[in-house]
PDB file of C-alpha atoms in Angstrom:
ATOM      1  CA  MET A   1       0.363  -0.117  -0.186  1.00 49.00           C
ATOM      2  CA  ASN A   2       1.430   3.533  -0.333  1.00 46.00           C
ATOM      3  CA  GLN A   3       1.640   4.758   2.890  1.00 43.00           C
ATOM      4  CA  SER A   4       0.348   8.474   2.266  1.00 43.00           C
ATOM      5  CA  THR A   5      -2.823   7.035   0.601  1.00 51.00           C
ATOM      6  CA  GLY A   6      -3.838   3.598   2.086  1.00 73.00           C
ATOM      7  CA  ARG A   7      -3.862   2.510  -1.760  1.00 90.00           C
ATOM      8  CA  PHE A   8      -1.880   0.504  -4.163  1.00 97.00           C
ATOM      9  CA  GLY A   9      -1.406   3.396  -6.395  1.00 98.00           C
ATOM     10  CA  LEU A  10       0.846   3.374  -9.626  1.00 98.00           C
ATOM     11  CA  SER A  11       3.944   1.153 -10.267  1.00 98.00           C
ATOM     12  CA  CYS A  12       5.900   0.960 -13.410  1.00 98.00           C
ATOM     13  CA  ALA A  13       5.942  -2.278 -15.204  1.00 98.00           C
ATOM     14  CA  LEU A  14       9.726  -1.391 -15.284  1.00 98.00           C
ATOM     15  CA  THR A  15      11.434  -2.757 -19.251  1.00 98.00           C
ATOM     16  CA  THR A  16      14.728  -3.847 -18.876  1.00 98.00           C
ATOM     17  CA  PRO A  17      17.439  -2.535 -20.991  1.00 98.00           C
ATOM     18  CA  PHE A  18      20.192  -4.643 -22.428  1.00 98.00           C
ATOM     19  CA  LEU A  19      23.650  -4.728 -23.487  1.00 97.00           C
ATOM     20  CA  ALA A  20      25.059  -6.005 -26.967  1.00 92.00           C
ATOM     21  CA  ASP A  21      26.148  -8.649 -25.305  1.00 94.00           C
ATOM     22  CA  GLY A  22      22.903  -9.734 -23.925  1.00 93.00           C
ATOM     23  CA  SER A  23      23.270  -8.843 -20.159  1.00 97.00           C
ATOM     24  CA  VAL A  24      21.493  -6.311 -18.785  1.00 98.00           C
ATOM     25  CA  ASP A  25      22.611  -3.281 -18.727  1.00 98.00           C
ATOM     26  CA  LEU A  26      22.384  -2.187 -14.709  1.00 98.00           C
ATOM     27  CA  ALA A  27      23.508   1.148 -15.065  1.00 98.00           C
ATOM     28  CA  ARG A  28      20.562   2.438 -17.486  1.00 98.00           C
ATOM     29  CA  LEU A  29      18.064   0.126 -15.482  1.00 98.00           C
ATOM     30  CA  THR A  30      19.229   2.348 -12.840  1.00 98.00           C
ATOM     31  CA  ARG A  31      18.600   5.463 -14.023  1.00 98.00           C
ATOM     32  CA  HIS A  32      15.145   4.417 -15.561  1.00 98.00           C
ATOM     33  CA  ALA A  33      13.682   3.212 -12.355  1.00 98.00           C
ATOM     34  CA  THR A  34      14.694   6.065 -10.351  1.00 98.00           C
ATOM     35  CA  TRP A  35      13.344   8.506 -12.993  1.00 98.00           C
ATOM     36  CA  CYS A  36      10.078   6.923 -12.642  1.00 98.00           C
ATOM     37  CA  LEU A  37       9.875   7.015  -9.360  1.00 98.00           C
ATOM     38  CA  ALA A  38      10.737  10.805  -9.092  1.00 98.00           C
ATOM     39  CA  ASN A  39       7.959  11.065 -12.047  1.00 97.00           C
ATOM     40  CA  GLY A  40       5.121   9.858 -10.695  1.00 97.00           C
ATOM     41  CA  CYS A  41       4.812   6.091 -10.198  1.00 98.00           C
ATOM     42  CA  ASP A  42       4.947   4.925  -6.219  1.00 98.00           C
ATOM     43  CA  SER A  43       6.948   1.931  -6.810  1.00 98.00           C
ATOM     44  CA  VAL A  44       9.036  -0.031  -9.862  1.00 98.00           C
ATOM     45  CA  THR A  45       7.898  -4.221 -10.552  1.00 98.00           C
ATOM     46  CA  LEU A  46      11.071  -5.763 -11.982  1.00 98.00           C
ATOM     47  CA  PHE A  47      10.577  -8.973 -13.811  1.00 98.00           C
ATOM     48  CA  GLY A  48       7.335  -8.642 -15.233  1.00 97.00           C
ATOM     49  CA  THR A  49       5.774  -9.209 -18.888  1.00 97.00           C
ATOM     50  CA  THR A  50       7.327  -5.742 -19.874  1.00 98.00           C
ATOM     51  CA  GLY A  51      10.385  -6.363 -18.573  1.00 98.00           C
ATOM     52  CA  GLU A  52      11.087  -9.767 -20.009  1.00 98.00           C
ATOM     53  CA  GLY A  53      10.754 -11.497 -16.686  1.00 97.00           C
ATOM     54  CA  PRO A  54      10.208 -14.974 -17.429  1.00 96.00           C
ATOM     55  CA  LEU A  55      13.986 -14.741 -19.652  1.00 97.00           C
ATOM     56  CA  LEU A  56      15.882 -13.266 -16.928  1.00 97.00           C
ATOM     57  CA  GLY A  57      17.959 -16.329 -15.058  1.00 96.00           C
ATOM     58  CA  GLN A  58      18.582 -16.115 -11.006  1.00 96.00           C
ATOM     59  CA  VAL A  59      21.982 -14.410 -11.928  1.00 96.00           C
ATOM     60  CA  ALA A  60      20.709 -11.902 -14.019  1.00 98.00           C
ATOM     61  CA  ARG A  61      17.582 -10.879 -11.178  1.00 98.00           C
ATOM     62  CA  ASP A  62      20.637 -10.525  -8.347  1.00 98.00           C
ATOM     63  CA  GLN A  63      22.376  -8.310 -10.302  1.00 98.00           C
ATOM     64  CA  MET A  64      19.622  -6.097 -10.955  1.00 98.00           C
ATOM     65  CA  ILE A  65      18.368  -6.200  -7.251  1.00 98.00           C
ATOM     66  CA  GLY A  66      21.768  -5.267  -6.278  1.00 98.00           C
ATOM     67  CA  ALA A  67      21.942  -2.579  -8.645  1.00 98.00           C
ATOM     68  CA  LEU A  68      18.801  -1.251  -7.354  1.00 98.00           C
ATOM     69  CA  LYS A  69      19.497  -1.239  -3.520  1.00 98.00           C
ATOM     70  CA  GLY A  70      22.923   0.310  -4.633  1.00 97.00           C
ATOM     71  CA  ALA A  71      21.143   3.107  -5.914  1.00 97.00           C
ATOM     72  CA  GLY A  72      19.372   3.150  -2.535  1.00 97.00           C
ATOM     73  CA  ILE A  73      15.940   2.298  -3.732  1.00 98.00           C
ATOM     74  CA  ASP A  74      13.497   1.290  -1.176  1.00 98.00           C
ATOM     75  CA  PHE A  75      12.581  -1.736  -1.993  1.00 98.00           C
ATOM     76  CA  ARG A  76       9.770  -1.959   1.007  1.00 98.00           C
ATOM     77  CA  SER A  77       8.389   1.007  -0.135  1.00 97.00           C
ATOM     78  CA  HIS A  78       8.971   0.959  -4.021  1.00 98.00           C
ATOM     79  CA  VAL A  79       9.649  -2.473  -5.423  1.00 98.00           C
ATOM     80  CA  VAL A  80       7.276  -5.145  -6.136  1.00 98.00           C
ATOM     81  CA  GLY A  81       9.185  -8.071  -7.737  1.00 98.00           C
ATOM     82  CA  GLY A  82       7.665 -10.474 -10.758  1.00 98.00           C
ATOM     83  CA  VAL A  83       7.439 -14.260  -9.855  1.00 98.00           C
ATOM     84  CA  ILE A  84       6.782 -16.385 -13.049  1.00 98.00           C
ATOM     85  CA  ALA A  85       7.796 -19.856 -13.173  1.00 97.00           C
ATOM     86  CA  ALA A  86       6.264 -23.120 -14.061  1.00 97.00           C
ATOM     87  CA  SER A  87       8.082 -25.253 -11.512  1.00 97.00           C
ATOM     88  CA  LEU A  88       6.694 -24.836  -8.484  1.00 98.00           C
ATOM     89  CA  HIS A  89      10.704 -24.758  -6.745  1.00 97.00           C
ATOM     90  CA  ASP A  90      11.866 -22.162  -9.595  1.00 98.00           C
ATOM     91  CA  ALA A  91       8.814 -20.308  -7.894  1.00 98.00           C
ATOM     92  CA  LEU A  92       9.857 -20.555  -4.474  1.00 98.00           C
ATOM     93  CA  THR A  93      13.283 -19.568  -5.681  1.00 98.00           C
ATOM     94  CA  GLN A  94      12.029 -16.472  -7.218  1.00 98.00           C
ATOM     95  CA  ALA A  95       9.898 -15.421  -4.338  1.00 98.00           C
ATOM     96  CA  ASN A  96      12.491 -15.874  -1.507  1.00 98.00           C
ATOM     97  CA  GLN A  97      15.162 -14.156  -3.098  1.00 98.00           C
ATOM     98  CA  LEU A  98      12.329 -11.303  -3.553  1.00 98.00           C
ATOM     99  CA  LEU A  99      11.553 -11.288   0.135  1.00 98.00           C
ATOM    100  CA  ASP A 100      14.737 -11.375   1.078  1.00 98.00           C
ATOM    101  CA  ALA A 101      15.516  -8.274  -0.761  1.00 98.00           C
ATOM    102  CA  GLY A 102      12.390  -6.709   1.137  1.00 98.00           C
ATOM    103  CA  VAL A 103      10.168  -6.088  -1.426  1.00 98.00           C
ATOM    104  CA  ARG A 104       6.926  -4.403  -1.010  1.00 98.00           C
ATOM    105  CA  ALA A 105       5.060  -6.942  -2.913  1.00 98.00           C
ATOM    106  CA  LEU A 106       5.182  -9.992  -4.965  1.00 98.00           C
ATOM    107  CA  LEU A 107       3.741 -10.466  -8.509  1.00 98.00           C
ATOM    108  CA  VAL A 108       2.727 -13.959  -8.578  1.00 98.00           C
ATOM    109  CA  ALA A 109       1.744 -15.614 -12.346  1.00 98.00           C
ATOM    110  CA  PRO A 110       0.399 -18.831 -12.336  1.00 98.00           C
ATOM    111  CA  PRO A 111       2.492 -22.048 -13.831  1.00 98.00           C
ATOM    112  CA  PHE A 112       1.895 -21.861 -17.562  1.00 96.00           C
ATOM    113  CA  TYR A 113       3.191 -24.898 -19.144  1.00 96.00           C
ATOM    114  CA  PHE A 114       0.338 -26.952 -18.773  1.00 97.00           C
ATOM    115  CA  LYS A 115      -2.978 -25.500 -20.487  1.00 96.00           C
ATOM    116  CA  GLY A 116      -6.719 -26.127 -20.088  1.00 97.00           C
ATOM    117  CA  VAL A 117      -5.863 -27.013 -16.168  1.00 98.00           C
ATOM    118  CA  SER A 118      -8.545 -27.005 -13.250  1.00 98.00           C
ATOM    119  CA  ASP A 119      -9.192 -24.844 -10.850  1.00 98.00           C
ATOM    120  CA  ASP A 120      -7.987 -27.540  -8.595  1.00 98.00           C
ATOM    121  CA  GLY A 121      -4.668 -27.842  -9.932  1.00 98.00           C
ATOM    122  CA  LEU A 122      -4.229 -24.219  -9.693  1.00 98.00           C
ATOM    123  CA  PHE A 123      -5.193 -24.038  -6.055  1.00 98.00           C
ATOM    124  CA  ALA A 124      -2.837 -26.744  -5.267  1.00 98.00           C
ATOM    125  CA  TRP A 125       0.366 -25.449  -7.063  1.00 98.00           C
ATOM    126  CA  PHE A 126      -0.711 -21.773  -5.453  1.00 98.00           C
ATOM    127  CA  SER A 127      -1.466 -23.165  -2.142  1.00 98.00           C
ATOM    128  CA  GLY A 128       1.802 -25.380  -2.371  1.00 98.00           C
ATOM    129  CA  LEU A 129       4.104 -21.999  -2.716  1.00 98.00           C
ATOM    130  CA  ILE A 130       2.416 -19.999   0.136  1.00 98.00           C
ATOM    131  CA  THR A 131       2.888 -23.521   2.022  1.00 98.00           C
ATOM    132  CA  ASP A 132       6.285 -23.431   1.401  1.00 98.00           C
ATOM    133  CA  LEU A 133       7.093 -19.768   1.980  1.00 98.00           C
ATOM    134  CA  GLY A 134       5.325 -20.418   5.348  1.00 97.00           C
ATOM    135  CA  ASP A 135       5.724 -17.434   7.618  1.00 97.00           C
ATOM    136  CA  ARG A 136       7.557 -15.257   5.173  1.00 97.00           C
ATOM    137  CA  ALA A 137       4.125 -15.141   2.529  1.00 98.00           C
ATOM    138  CA  ARG A 138       3.001 -11.844   2.224  1.00 98.00           C
ATOM    139  CA  ASP A 139       1.527  -9.188  -0.478  1.00 98.00           C
ATOM    140  CA  ILE A 140       1.152 -11.607  -2.560  1.00 98.00           C
ATOM    141  CA  ILE A 141      -0.819 -10.052  -5.835  1.00 98.00           C
ATOM    142  CA  LEU A 142      -2.280 -12.745  -8.065  1.00 98.00           C
ATOM    143  CA  TYR A 143      -1.354 -12.078 -11.953  1.00 98.00           C
ATOM    144  CA  HIS A 144      -4.021 -12.802 -14.269  1.00 98.00           C
ATOM    145  CA  ILE A 145      -3.118 -12.441 -17.913  1.00 98.00           C
ATOM    146  CA  PRO A 146      -3.990 -14.842 -19.946  1.00 97.00           C
ATOM    147  CA  SER A 147      -3.159 -13.661 -23.262  1.00 95.00           C
ATOM    148  CA  VAL A 148       0.173 -14.777 -22.150  1.00 96.00           C
ATOM    149  CA  THR A 149       0.349 -17.462 -20.011  1.00 97.00           C
ATOM    150  CA  ALA A 150      -2.903 -19.266 -21.213  1.00 97.00           C
ATOM    151  CA  VAL A 151      -3.981 -20.152 -17.778  1.00 98.00           C
ATOM    152  CA  PRO A 152      -6.617 -17.914 -16.428  1.00 98.00           C
ATOM    153  CA  LEU A 153      -7.792 -17.401 -13.052  1.00 98.00           C
ATOM    154  CA  SER A 154     -11.197 -17.529 -12.784  1.00 98.00           C
ATOM    155  CA  ILE A 155     -12.765 -15.400  -9.933  1.00 98.00           C
ATOM    156  CA  ALA A 156     -14.219 -18.670  -7.922  1.00 98.00           C
ATOM    157  CA  LEU A 157     -10.152 -19.497  -7.906  1.00 98.00           C
ATOM    158  CA  ILE A 158      -9.165 -16.005  -6.463  1.00 98.00           C
ATOM    159  CA  GLY A 159     -11.578 -16.006  -3.909  1.00 98.00           C
ATOM    160  CA  ARG A 160     -11.188 -19.377  -3.051  1.00 98.00           C
ATOM    161  CA  LEU A 161      -7.146 -18.692  -2.629  1.00 98.00           C
ATOM    162  CA  LYS A 162      -8.037 -15.221  -0.536  1.00 98.00           C
ATOM    163  CA  ALA A 163     -10.785 -17.270   1.653  1.00 98.00           C
ATOM    164  CA  ALA A 164      -8.107 -19.634   2.277  1.00 98.00           C
ATOM    165  CA  PHE A 165      -4.704 -17.115   2.824  1.00 98.00           C
ATOM    166  CA  PRO A 166      -6.515 -13.820   3.572  1.00 97.00           C
ATOM    167  CA  GLN A 167      -3.282 -12.342   5.228  1.00 96.00           C
ATOM    168  CA  ALA A 168      -1.147 -13.657   2.152  1.00 98.00           C
ATOM    169  CA  ILE A 169      -3.115 -12.672  -0.752  1.00 98.00           C
ATOM    170  CA  THR A 170      -4.033  -8.656  -1.015  1.00 98.00           C
ATOM    171  CA  GLY A 171      -4.425  -8.009  -4.483  1.00 98.00           C
ATOM    172  CA  VAL A 172      -4.814  -9.025  -8.554  1.00 98.00           C
ATOM    173  CA  LYS A 173      -3.661  -8.033 -11.467  1.00 98.00           C
ATOM    174  CA  ASP A 174      -5.804  -8.199 -14.079  1.00 98.00           C
ATOM    175  CA  SER A 175      -4.141  -7.890 -17.788  1.00 97.00           C
ATOM    176  CA  ALA A 176      -6.564 -10.040 -19.702  1.00 96.00           C
ATOM    177  CA  GLY A 177      -8.212  -6.660 -21.870  1.00 95.00           C
ATOM    178  CA  ASP A 178     -11.477  -8.177 -20.696  1.00 96.00           C
ATOM    179  CA  TRP A 179     -13.945  -5.090 -19.662  1.00 97.00           C
ATOM    180  CA  SER A 180     -16.529  -7.583 -18.476  1.00 97.00           C
ATOM    181  CA  TYR A 181     -14.253  -9.491 -16.155  1.00 98.00           C
ATOM    182  CA  SER A 182     -12.774  -6.807 -14.806  1.00 98.00           C
ATOM    183  CA  GLN A 183     -15.723  -5.330 -13.943  1.00 98.00           C
ATOM    184  CA  GLU A 184     -16.905  -8.670 -12.270  1.00 98.00           C
ATOM    185  CA  LEU A 185     -13.612  -8.932 -10.209  1.00 98.00           C
ATOM    186  CA  LEU A 186     -13.872  -5.310  -9.111  1.00 98.00           C
ATOM    187  CA  ALA A 187     -17.755  -6.258  -7.859  1.00 98.00           C
ATOM    188  CA  ALA A 188     -16.581  -9.150  -5.914  1.00 98.00           C
ATOM    189  CA  HIS A 189     -13.042  -8.416  -4.495  1.00 98.00           C
ATOM    190  CA  ARG A 190     -12.791  -4.395  -4.324  1.00 96.00           C
ATOM    191  CA  HIS A 191     -13.146  -4.566  -0.708  1.00 96.00           C
ATOM    192  CA  ASP A 192     -10.884  -7.175   0.101  1.00 97.00           C
ATOM    193  CA  LEU A 193      -7.969  -7.192  -2.447  1.00 98.00           C
ATOM    194  CA  ALA A 194      -6.222  -4.276  -4.491  1.00 98.00           C
ATOM    195  CA  VAL A 195      -7.428  -4.665  -7.893  1.00 98.00           C
ATOM    196  CA  LEU A 196      -5.018  -3.666 -10.405  1.00 98.00           C
ATOM    197  CA  ILE A 197      -5.838  -2.935 -13.784  1.00 97.00           C
ATOM    198  CA  GLY A 198      -3.463  -3.742 -16.723  1.00 94.00           C
ATOM    199  CA  ASP A 199      -5.261  -2.203 -19.859  1.00 96.00           C
ATOM    200  CA  GLU A 200      -5.079   1.444 -19.165  1.00 97.00           C
ATOM    201  CA  ARG A 201      -7.967   1.967 -21.525  1.00 97.00           C
ATOM    202  CA  VAL A 202     -10.298   1.032 -18.817  1.00 97.00           C
ATOM    203  CA  LEU A 203      -8.144   1.950 -15.837  1.00 98.00           C
ATOM    204  CA  ALA A 204      -9.780   5.260 -15.067  1.00 98.00           C
ATOM    205  CA  GLN A 205     -13.189   3.914 -15.214  1.00 98.00           C
ATOM    206  CA  ALA A 206     -12.074   0.835 -13.039  1.00 98.00           C
ATOM    207  CA  VAL A 207     -10.239   3.461 -10.410  1.00 98.00           C
ATOM    208  CA  ARG A 208     -13.678   5.017 -10.204  1.00 97.00           C
ATOM    209  CA  ASP A 209     -15.230   1.504  -9.154  1.00 97.00           C
ATOM    210  CA  GLY A 210     -13.195   0.664  -6.677  1.00 97.00           C
ATOM    211  CA  GLY A 211      -9.549  -0.760  -8.165  1.00 98.00           C
ATOM    212  CA  GLN A 212      -6.147   0.547  -6.569  1.00 97.00           C
ATOM    213  CA  GLY A 213      -4.365   0.905  -9.418  1.00 97.00           C
ATOM    214  CA  ALA A 214      -2.235  -0.573 -11.776  1.00 98.00           C
ATOM    215  CA  ILE A 215       1.257  -2.342 -12.735  1.00 98.00           C
ATOM    216  CA  SER A 216       1.644  -0.477 -16.068  1.00 98.00           C
ATOM    217  CA  GLY A 217       3.925  -0.650 -18.953  1.00 97.00           C
ATOM    218  CA  MET A 218       2.671   3.166 -20.028  1.00 97.00           C
ATOM    219  CA  ALA A 219       4.562   4.274 -17.062  1.00 98.00           C
ATOM    220  CA  ASN A 220       8.156   3.985 -18.456  1.00 98.00           C
ATOM    221  CA  LEU A 221       6.547   6.854 -21.055  1.00 97.00           C
ATOM    222  CA  VAL A 222       4.586   8.821 -19.125  1.00 96.00           C
ATOM    223  CA  PRO A 223       4.379   7.836 -15.577  1.00 97.00           C
ATOM    224  CA  HIS A 224       2.711  11.798 -15.055  1.00 95.00           C
ATOM    225  CA  ARG A 225      -0.066  11.480 -17.004  1.00 95.00           C
ATOM    226  CA  LEU A 226      -0.938   7.939 -15.365  1.00 97.00           C
ATOM    227  CA  ARG A 227      -0.846   9.691 -12.252  1.00 97.00           C
ATOM    228  CA  ALA A 228      -3.530  11.407 -12.478  1.00 96.00           C
ATOM    229  CA  VAL A 229      -5.730   8.301 -13.901  1.00 97.00           C
ATOM    230  CA  VAL A 230      -4.537   5.948 -11.154  1.00 97.00           C
ATOM    231  CA  HIS A 231      -5.083   8.568  -8.436  1.00 96.00           C
ATOM    232  CA  GLN A 232      -8.040  11.010  -8.863  1.00 95.00           C
ATOM    233  CA  GLY A 233      -9.791   8.752 -12.346  1.00 96.00           C
ATOM    234  CA  ARG A 234      -9.218  11.064 -14.774  1.00 96.00           C
ATOM    235  CA  ASP A 235      -9.718   9.992 -18.360  1.00 97.00           C
ATOM    236  CA  ASP A 236      -6.839  10.681 -20.776  1.00 96.00           C
ATOM    237  CA  THR A 237      -8.020  10.164 -24.310  1.00 95.00           C
ATOM    238  CA  ALA A 238      -4.041  10.706 -25.466  1.00 95.00           C
ATOM    239  CA  LEU A 239      -3.481   7.625 -23.259  1.00 96.00           C
ATOM    240  CA  VAL A 240      -6.014   5.796 -24.667  1.00 96.00           C
ATOM    241  CA  GLU A 241      -4.766   6.399 -28.300  1.00 96.00           C
ATOM    242  CA  LEU A 242      -1.621   5.637 -27.903  1.00 96.00           C
ATOM    243  CA  VAL A 243      -2.530   1.677 -26.385  1.00 97.00           C
ATOM    244  CA  ASP A 244      -4.340   1.469 -29.207  1.00 97.00           C
ATOM    245  CA  ALA A 245      -1.608   1.948 -31.082  1.00 97.00           C
ATOM    246  CA  VAL A 246       1.212   0.044 -29.197  1.00 97.00           C
ATOM    247  CA  LEU A 247      -1.053  -3.436 -29.276  1.00 96.00           C
ATOM    248  CA  ARG A 248      -0.946  -3.320 -32.908  1.00 96.00           C
ATOM    249  CA  TYR A 249       2.775  -5.193 -32.354  1.00 97.00           C
ATOM    250  CA  PRO A 250       4.403  -7.212 -29.708  1.00 97.00           C
ATOM    251  CA  VAL A 251       4.066  -5.342 -27.015  1.00 97.00           C
ATOM    252  CA  THR A 252       7.406  -5.309 -24.852  1.00 98.00           C
ATOM    253  CA  PRO A 253       9.199  -4.070 -28.282  1.00 98.00           C
ATOM    254  CA  ALA A 254       6.572  -1.751 -28.533  1.00 98.00           C
ATOM    255  CA  VAL A 255       6.955   0.031 -25.024  1.00 98.00           C
ATOM    256  CA  LYS A 256      10.729  -0.274 -25.358  1.00 98.00           C
ATOM    257  CA  ALA A 257      11.136   1.103 -28.860  1.00 98.00           C
ATOM    258  CA  LEU A 258       9.123   4.423 -27.323  1.00 98.00           C
ATOM    259  CA  VAL A 259      11.059   4.195 -24.585  1.00 98.00           C
ATOM    260  CA  SER A 260      14.121   4.572 -27.363  1.00 97.00           C
ATOM    261  CA  HIS A 261      12.378   7.558 -28.816  1.00 97.00           C
ATOM    262  CA  THR A 262      11.838   9.145 -25.425  1.00 96.00           C
ATOM    263  CA  THR A 263      15.150   9.253 -24.473  1.00 96.00           C
ATOM    264  CA  GLY A 264      17.080   9.199 -27.415  1.00 96.00           C
ATOM    265  CA  GLU A 265      18.630   5.683 -26.631  1.00 97.00           C
ATOM    266  CA  SER A 266      19.139   3.014 -29.243  1.00 96.00           C
ATOM    267  CA  ALA A 267      20.184   0.494 -26.703  1.00 96.00           C
ATOM    268  CA  TRP A 268      16.448   0.529 -25.573  1.00 98.00           C
ATOM    269  CA  LEU A 269      15.614  -1.760 -28.600  1.00 97.00           C
ATOM    270  CA  THR A 270      17.307  -4.802 -27.749  1.00 97.00           C
ATOM    271  CA  VAL A 271      14.900  -7.145 -26.600  1.00 97.00           C
ATOM    272  CA  ARG A 272      15.876 -10.970 -25.904  1.00 97.00           C
ATOM    273  CA  ALA A 273      15.166 -13.883 -27.614  1.00 96.00           C
ATOM    274  CA  PRO A 274      12.726 -15.253 -28.093  1.00 97.00           C
ATOM    275  CA  LEU A 275      11.378 -11.669 -28.662  1.00 97.00           C
ATOM    276  CA  LEU A 276      12.359  -9.356 -31.779  1.00 97.00           C
ATOM    277  CA  PRO A 277      13.501  -5.952 -31.457  1.00 97.00           C
ATOM    278  CA  MET A 278      10.731  -3.453 -33.497  1.00 97.00           C
ATOM    279  CA  SER A 279      11.934  -2.835 -36.867  1.00 96.00           C
ATOM    280  CA  LEU A 280      13.240   0.693 -37.254  1.00 96.00           C
ATOM    281  CA  ALA A 281      10.208   1.421 -39.653  1.00 97.00           C
ATOM    282  CA  ASP A 282       7.675   1.131 -37.237  1.00 97.00           C
ATOM    283  CA  ALA A 283       9.719   2.181 -34.294  1.00 97.00           C
ATOM    284  CA  ALA A 284       9.777   5.481 -36.129  1.00 97.00           C
ATOM    285  CA  THR A 285       5.481   5.324 -36.809  1.00 97.00           C
ATOM    286  CA  LEU A 286       4.840   4.643 -33.352  1.00 97.00           C
ATOM    287  CA  GLY A 287       7.367   7.724 -32.215  1.00 97.00           C
ATOM    288  CA  HIS A 288       5.411  10.054 -34.700  1.00 96.00           C
ATOM    289  CA  LEU A 289       2.204   9.064 -33.332  1.00 96.00           C
ATOM    290  CA  TYR A 290       3.687   9.788 -29.577  1.00 96.00           C
ATOM    291  CA  ASP A 291       5.033  12.697 -30.465  1.00 96.00           C
ATOM    292  CA  ARG A 292       1.413  14.005 -31.956  1.00 94.00           C
ATOM    293  CA  VAL A 293      -1.122  12.829 -29.487  1.00 91.00           C
ATOM    294  CA  PHE A 294       0.662  14.034 -27.042  1.00 87.00           C
ATOM    295  CA  ALA A 295       1.455  17.591 -28.452  1.00 75.00           C
ATOM    296  CA  GLU A 296      -2.671  17.711 -29.256  1.00 62.00           C
ATOM    297  CA  LYS A 297      -3.330  17.285 -25.666  1.00 52.00           C
ATOM    298  CA  ALA A 298      -1.198  19.750 -24.247  1.00 47.00           C
ATOM    299  CA  ALA A 299      -2.210  21.929 -27.179  1.00 40.00           C
TER     300      ALA A 299
END
């Protein structure tokens, strides 16, 4: 929770910069995280989808945590960490690493390799993780992103997990892009969970309906604009137009192309396989749209 407001607020789904040899550019990562926090974000989220989290091994994760700590970023207040693994052992390793670092919260995706699994199977997996964490289990945000995992979290499963582990599970990140699901989730859990909406196009309405904020890829670009959406439920038509444009492309390379555009640093274009960088032509098209929509809004 944000200590001043009692709400989760705005967290940047921090994108990960890479050097030419494929290793993480720790200096650029630290500068970007610091900029996001200084320009409207209540926290940053490491190792999420926009951050290419599943493509980062334990060594890289250790290095990134160390770099942000070395920069003086307060993990208990300002850093959320992603846990994205199919193996319960790997998920436990990631969770313990993040809890050792003192993160504000864990963003935990379901096991994603096997598809068509039942709520009972997912309940057993999440229960195993929380039970193995024991007294350390805290501030768990369930991650619903079926477009990537192909393993949805039903409203019934979320309620069952919250009832079984009321102290450990504190939120849900809904990145399905399905407003009917978001409405059902808000109706069921806006009073007992921090409901976080990943689709910035409906974020303002979700906040007005009881949502507590967002873990947002667009916060890599315009955190100052998103702050008003998250904390005041204020509509932003320029932001909606930008998101519509980004969704025409693979999202993570598109976000990185826009960060490259706004910073003037071509290094941001680099992604890890199997992702491919956005073409220079598409990156230029997206950059021109960014300049246009926000210039028009400012005017």
